[in-house]
C-alpha positions as a Python dict, from the first residue, in 0.01 Angstrom:
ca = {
    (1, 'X'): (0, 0, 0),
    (2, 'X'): (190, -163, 299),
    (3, 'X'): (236, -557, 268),
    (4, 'X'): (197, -735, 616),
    (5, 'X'): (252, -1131, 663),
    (6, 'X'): (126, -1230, 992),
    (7, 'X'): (22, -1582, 1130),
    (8, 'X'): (-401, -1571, 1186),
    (9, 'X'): (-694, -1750, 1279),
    (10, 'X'): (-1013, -1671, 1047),
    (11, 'X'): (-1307, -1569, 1238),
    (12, 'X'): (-1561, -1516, 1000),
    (13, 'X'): (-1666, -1421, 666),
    (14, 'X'): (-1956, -1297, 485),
    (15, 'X'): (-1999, -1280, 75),
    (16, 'X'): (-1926, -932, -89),
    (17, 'X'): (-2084, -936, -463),
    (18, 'X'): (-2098, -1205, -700),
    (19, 'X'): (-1782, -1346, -653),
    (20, 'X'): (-1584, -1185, -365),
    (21, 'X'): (-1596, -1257, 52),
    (22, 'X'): (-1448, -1016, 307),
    (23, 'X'): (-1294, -1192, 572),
    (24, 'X'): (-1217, -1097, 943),
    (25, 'X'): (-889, -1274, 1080),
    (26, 'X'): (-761, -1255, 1454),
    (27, 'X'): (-406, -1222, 1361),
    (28, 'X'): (-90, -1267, 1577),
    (29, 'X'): (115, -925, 1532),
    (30, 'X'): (-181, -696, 1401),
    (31, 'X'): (-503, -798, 1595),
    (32, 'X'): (-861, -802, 1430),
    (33, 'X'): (-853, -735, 1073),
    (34, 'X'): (-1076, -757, 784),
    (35, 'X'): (-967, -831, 423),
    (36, 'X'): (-1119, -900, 75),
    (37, 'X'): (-1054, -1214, -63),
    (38, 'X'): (-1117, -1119, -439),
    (39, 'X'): (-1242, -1427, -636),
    (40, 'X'): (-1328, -1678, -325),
    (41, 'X'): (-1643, -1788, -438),
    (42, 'X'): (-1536, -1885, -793),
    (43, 'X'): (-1526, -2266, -844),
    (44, 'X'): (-1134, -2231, -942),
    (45, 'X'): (-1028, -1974, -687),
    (46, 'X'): (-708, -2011, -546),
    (47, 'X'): (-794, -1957, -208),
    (48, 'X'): (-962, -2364, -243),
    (49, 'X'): (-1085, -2423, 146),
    (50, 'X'): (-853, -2244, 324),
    (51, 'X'): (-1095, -1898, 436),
    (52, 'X'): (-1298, -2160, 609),
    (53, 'X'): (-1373, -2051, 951),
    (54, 'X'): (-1149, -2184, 1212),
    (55, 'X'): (-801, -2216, 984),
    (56, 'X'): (-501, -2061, 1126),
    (57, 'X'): (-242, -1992, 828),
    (58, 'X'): (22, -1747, 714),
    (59, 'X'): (-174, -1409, 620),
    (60, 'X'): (-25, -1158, 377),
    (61, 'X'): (-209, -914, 280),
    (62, 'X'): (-196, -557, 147),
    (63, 'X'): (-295, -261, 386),
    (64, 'X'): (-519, 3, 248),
    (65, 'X'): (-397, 341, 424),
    (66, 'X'): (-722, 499, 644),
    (67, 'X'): (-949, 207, 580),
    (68, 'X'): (-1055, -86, 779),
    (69, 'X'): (-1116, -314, 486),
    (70, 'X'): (-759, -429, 332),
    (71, 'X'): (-702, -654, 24),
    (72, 'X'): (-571, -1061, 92),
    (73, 'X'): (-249, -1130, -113),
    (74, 'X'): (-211, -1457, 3),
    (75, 'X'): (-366, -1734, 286),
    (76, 'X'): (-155, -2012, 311),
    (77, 'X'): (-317, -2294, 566),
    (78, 'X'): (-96, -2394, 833),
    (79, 'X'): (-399, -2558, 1055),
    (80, 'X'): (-794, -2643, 902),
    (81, 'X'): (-900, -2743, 1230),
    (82, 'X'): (-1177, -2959, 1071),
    (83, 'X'): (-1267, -3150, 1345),
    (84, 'X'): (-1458, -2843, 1479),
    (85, 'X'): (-1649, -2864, 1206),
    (86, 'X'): (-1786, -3245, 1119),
    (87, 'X'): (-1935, -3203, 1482),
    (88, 'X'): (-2191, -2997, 1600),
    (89, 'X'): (-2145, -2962, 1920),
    (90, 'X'): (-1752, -2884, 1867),
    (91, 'X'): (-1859, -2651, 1599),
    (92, 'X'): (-2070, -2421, 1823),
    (93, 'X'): (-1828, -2439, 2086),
    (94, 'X'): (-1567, -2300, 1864),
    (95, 'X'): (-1772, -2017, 1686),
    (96, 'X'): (-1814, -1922, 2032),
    (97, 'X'): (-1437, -1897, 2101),
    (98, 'X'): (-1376, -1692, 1746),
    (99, 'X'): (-1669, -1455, 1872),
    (100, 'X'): (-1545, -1364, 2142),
    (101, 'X'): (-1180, -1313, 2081),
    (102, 'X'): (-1324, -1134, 1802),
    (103, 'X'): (-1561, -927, 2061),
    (104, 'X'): (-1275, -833, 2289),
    (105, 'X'): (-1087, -585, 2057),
    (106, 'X'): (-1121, -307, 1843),
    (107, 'X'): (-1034, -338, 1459),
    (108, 'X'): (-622, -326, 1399),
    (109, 'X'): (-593, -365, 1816),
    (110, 'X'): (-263, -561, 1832),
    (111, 'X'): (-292, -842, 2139),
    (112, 'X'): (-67, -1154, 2080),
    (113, 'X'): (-182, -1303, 2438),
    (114, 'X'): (-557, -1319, 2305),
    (115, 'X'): (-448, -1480, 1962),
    (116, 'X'): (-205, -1750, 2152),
    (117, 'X'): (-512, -1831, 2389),
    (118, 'X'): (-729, -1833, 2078),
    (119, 'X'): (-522, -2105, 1926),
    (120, 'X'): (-428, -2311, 2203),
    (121, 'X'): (-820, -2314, 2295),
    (122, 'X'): (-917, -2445, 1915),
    (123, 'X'): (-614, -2674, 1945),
    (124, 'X'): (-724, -2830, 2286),
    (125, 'X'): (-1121, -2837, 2183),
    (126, 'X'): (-1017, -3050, 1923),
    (127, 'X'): (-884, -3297, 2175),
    (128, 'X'): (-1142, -3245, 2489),
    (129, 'X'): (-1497, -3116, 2369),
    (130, 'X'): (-1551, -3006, 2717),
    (131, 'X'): (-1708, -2726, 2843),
    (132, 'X'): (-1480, -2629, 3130),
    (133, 'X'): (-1287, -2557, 2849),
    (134, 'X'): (-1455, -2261, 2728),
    (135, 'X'): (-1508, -2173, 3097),
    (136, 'X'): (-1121, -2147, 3133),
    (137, 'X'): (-1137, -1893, 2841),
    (138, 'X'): (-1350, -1668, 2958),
    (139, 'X'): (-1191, -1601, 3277),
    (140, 'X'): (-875, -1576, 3107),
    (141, 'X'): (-969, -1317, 2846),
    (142, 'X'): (-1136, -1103, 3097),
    (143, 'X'): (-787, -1103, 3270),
    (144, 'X'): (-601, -977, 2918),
    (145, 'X'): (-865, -723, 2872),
    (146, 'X'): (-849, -557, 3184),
    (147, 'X'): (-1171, -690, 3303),
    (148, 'X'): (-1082, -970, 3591),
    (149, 'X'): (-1342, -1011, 3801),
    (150, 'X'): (-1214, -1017, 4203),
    (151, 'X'): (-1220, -1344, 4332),
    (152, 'X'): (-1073, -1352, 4653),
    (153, 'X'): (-1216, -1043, 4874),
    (154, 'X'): (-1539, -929, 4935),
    (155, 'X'): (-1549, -540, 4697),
    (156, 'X'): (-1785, -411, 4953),
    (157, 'X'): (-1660, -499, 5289),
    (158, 'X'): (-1284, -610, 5145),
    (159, 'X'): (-1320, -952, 5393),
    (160, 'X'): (-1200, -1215, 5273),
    (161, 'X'): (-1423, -1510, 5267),
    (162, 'X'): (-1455, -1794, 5505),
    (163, 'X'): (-1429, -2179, 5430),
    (164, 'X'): (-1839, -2188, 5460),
    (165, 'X'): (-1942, -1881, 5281),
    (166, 'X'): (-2242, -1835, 5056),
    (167, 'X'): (-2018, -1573, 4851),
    (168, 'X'): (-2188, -1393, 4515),
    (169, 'X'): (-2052, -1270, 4187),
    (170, 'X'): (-2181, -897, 4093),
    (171, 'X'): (-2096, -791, 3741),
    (172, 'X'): (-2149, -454, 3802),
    (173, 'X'): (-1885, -453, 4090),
    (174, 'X'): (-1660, -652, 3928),
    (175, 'X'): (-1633, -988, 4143),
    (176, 'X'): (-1704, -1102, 4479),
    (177, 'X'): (-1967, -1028, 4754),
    (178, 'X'): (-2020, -1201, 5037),
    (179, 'X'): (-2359, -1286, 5191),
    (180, 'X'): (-2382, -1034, 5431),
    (181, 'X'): (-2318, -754, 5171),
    (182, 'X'): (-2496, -937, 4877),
    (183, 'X'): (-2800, -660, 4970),
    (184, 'X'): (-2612, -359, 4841),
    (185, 'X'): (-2569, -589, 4492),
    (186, 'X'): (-2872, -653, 4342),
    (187, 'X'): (-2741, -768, 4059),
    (188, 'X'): (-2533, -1036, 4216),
    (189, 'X'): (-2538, -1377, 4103),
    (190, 'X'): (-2473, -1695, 4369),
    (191, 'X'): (-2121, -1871, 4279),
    (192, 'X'): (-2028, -2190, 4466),
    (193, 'X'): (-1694, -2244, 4659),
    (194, 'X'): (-1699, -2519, 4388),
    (195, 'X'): (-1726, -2302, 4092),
    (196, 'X'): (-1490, -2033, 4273),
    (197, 'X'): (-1184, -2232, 4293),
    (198, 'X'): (-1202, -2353, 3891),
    (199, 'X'): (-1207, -2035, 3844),
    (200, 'X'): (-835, -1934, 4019),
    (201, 'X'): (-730, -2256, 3901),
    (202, 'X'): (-808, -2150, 3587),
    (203, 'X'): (-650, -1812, 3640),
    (204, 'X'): (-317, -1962, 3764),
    (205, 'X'): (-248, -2295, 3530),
    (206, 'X'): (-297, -2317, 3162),
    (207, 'X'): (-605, -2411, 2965),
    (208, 'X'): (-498, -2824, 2978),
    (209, 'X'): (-462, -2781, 3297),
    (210, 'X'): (-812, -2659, 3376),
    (211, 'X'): (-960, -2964, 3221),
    (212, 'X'): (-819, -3141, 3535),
    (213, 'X'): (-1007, -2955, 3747),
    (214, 'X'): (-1296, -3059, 3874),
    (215, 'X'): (-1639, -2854, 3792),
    (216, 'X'): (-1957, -3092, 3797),
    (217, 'X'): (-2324, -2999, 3720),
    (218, 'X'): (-2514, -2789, 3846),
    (219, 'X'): (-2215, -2622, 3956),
    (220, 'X'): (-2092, -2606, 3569),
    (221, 'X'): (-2447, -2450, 3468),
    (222, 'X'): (-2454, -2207, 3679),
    (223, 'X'): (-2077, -2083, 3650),
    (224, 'X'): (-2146, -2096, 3259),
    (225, 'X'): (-2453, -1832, 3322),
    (226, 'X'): (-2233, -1615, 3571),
    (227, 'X'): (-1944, -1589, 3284),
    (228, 'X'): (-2206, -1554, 2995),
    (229, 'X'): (-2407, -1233, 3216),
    (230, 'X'): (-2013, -1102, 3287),
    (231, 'X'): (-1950, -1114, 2973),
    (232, 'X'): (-2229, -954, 2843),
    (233, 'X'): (-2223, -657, 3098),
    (234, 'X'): (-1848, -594, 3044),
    (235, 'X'): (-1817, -615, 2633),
    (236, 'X'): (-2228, -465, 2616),
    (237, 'X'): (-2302, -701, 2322),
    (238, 'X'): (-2446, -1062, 2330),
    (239, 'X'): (-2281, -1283, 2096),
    (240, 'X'): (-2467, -1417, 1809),
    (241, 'X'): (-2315, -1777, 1777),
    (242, 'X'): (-2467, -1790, 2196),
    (243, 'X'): (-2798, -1907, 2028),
    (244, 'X'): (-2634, -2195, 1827),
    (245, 'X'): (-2424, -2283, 2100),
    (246, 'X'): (-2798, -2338, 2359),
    (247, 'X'): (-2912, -2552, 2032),
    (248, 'X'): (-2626, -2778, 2078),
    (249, 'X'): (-2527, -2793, 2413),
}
């Protein structure tokens, strides 16, 4: 059996018999991956806290050929991250990050961009337990997965939209429509000019730099429900950890 070492964030984790968990990891070099931590739930493993959810460590683990459950070797805990986790609200903001990443690629899909804004994003919640935060994100990920939403142009008319414009965002068409083609979308959802530039902000600095820009309610409520319905369209799942997150928000 292959033996990969890889830096990774867990995800997850669910018990497997009396004494075993399987654990999914976003890892750095090898994307999603699930292993078996043999042992975790005994009161002596030597695993101790580190397969908490949240912990970004040094994986190594052994690859079981034409399977998508491999065997943990080793987890060694670089980062616990437990501030996400003696607060509620942090800690269903970041089961909502982990979800997602998780959400936006296949088992053993290798994407280093969505495990560095993974990271950075549980690094940065730790610091600012904001929600333009997770706003950033989301636009961001839909860029790496080929799913950017067009936020410049009208994709009906191809206009481009004027200082006092009443533009919409239609998931089906992938981004902007403007008011006077907003009939032909029915699905289209209102977006503010507001709630439009965060987003290419967004797009064009980092996630710290997002946090400087300015997004206040209800212009943060309703970009969070335009993101949330993208989301859902483009991956065709809802994420579980949504319904904690609307408990604690």
């Amino acid at each position: 059996m292959p033996l990969h070492t890889t830096e990774a964030i867990v995800i997850g984790g669910h018990n497997l018999g009396e004494a075993d968990r399987i654990i999914p990891f976003f890892t750095r070099q090898l994307g999603k991956v699930r292993a078996v931590a043999r042992g975790a739930r005994r009161i002596r493993s030597r695993y101790g806290g580190s397969l908490e959810l949240f912990t970004l460590g040094q994986l190594v683990f052994f690859e079981v050929p034409n399977r998508t459950l491999h065997k943990i070797n080793e987890f060694s805990a670089v980062e616990p991250f437990a501030e996400l986790k003696a607060d509620l609200g942090r800690l269903g903001r970041g089961a909502y990050l982990v979800e997602l990443a998780g959400a936006s690629v296949e088992e053993a899909e290798p994407n280093e961009e969505i495990f560095l804004l993974l990271r950075d994003a549980l690094t940065l919640l730790v610091l600012h337990d904001d929600p333009r935060l997770l706003r950033a994100f989301e636009i961001r990920l839909l860029r790496i997965v080929g799913y950017l939403l067009e936020l410049y142009r009208c994709l009906i008319c191809r206009s481009t939209l004027e200082h006092s414009a009443e533009p919409a965002i239609s998931p089906t068409r992938g981004g902007l429509v403007c008011s006077r083609c907003r009939p032909r979308a029915q699905d289209s959802l209102p977006i503010s000019l507001e709630s439009l530039g965060f987003l290419r902000s967004a797009l064009h600095g980092g996630l710290e730099q997002s946090l400087a820009s300015p997004l206040v309610h209800p212009h943060a409520a309703s970009l969070q429900e335009i993101l949330r319905v993208c989301i859902a369209h483009f991956f065709g799942k809802r994420l579980r950890s949504l319904a904690f997150l609307n408990l604690v928000e």
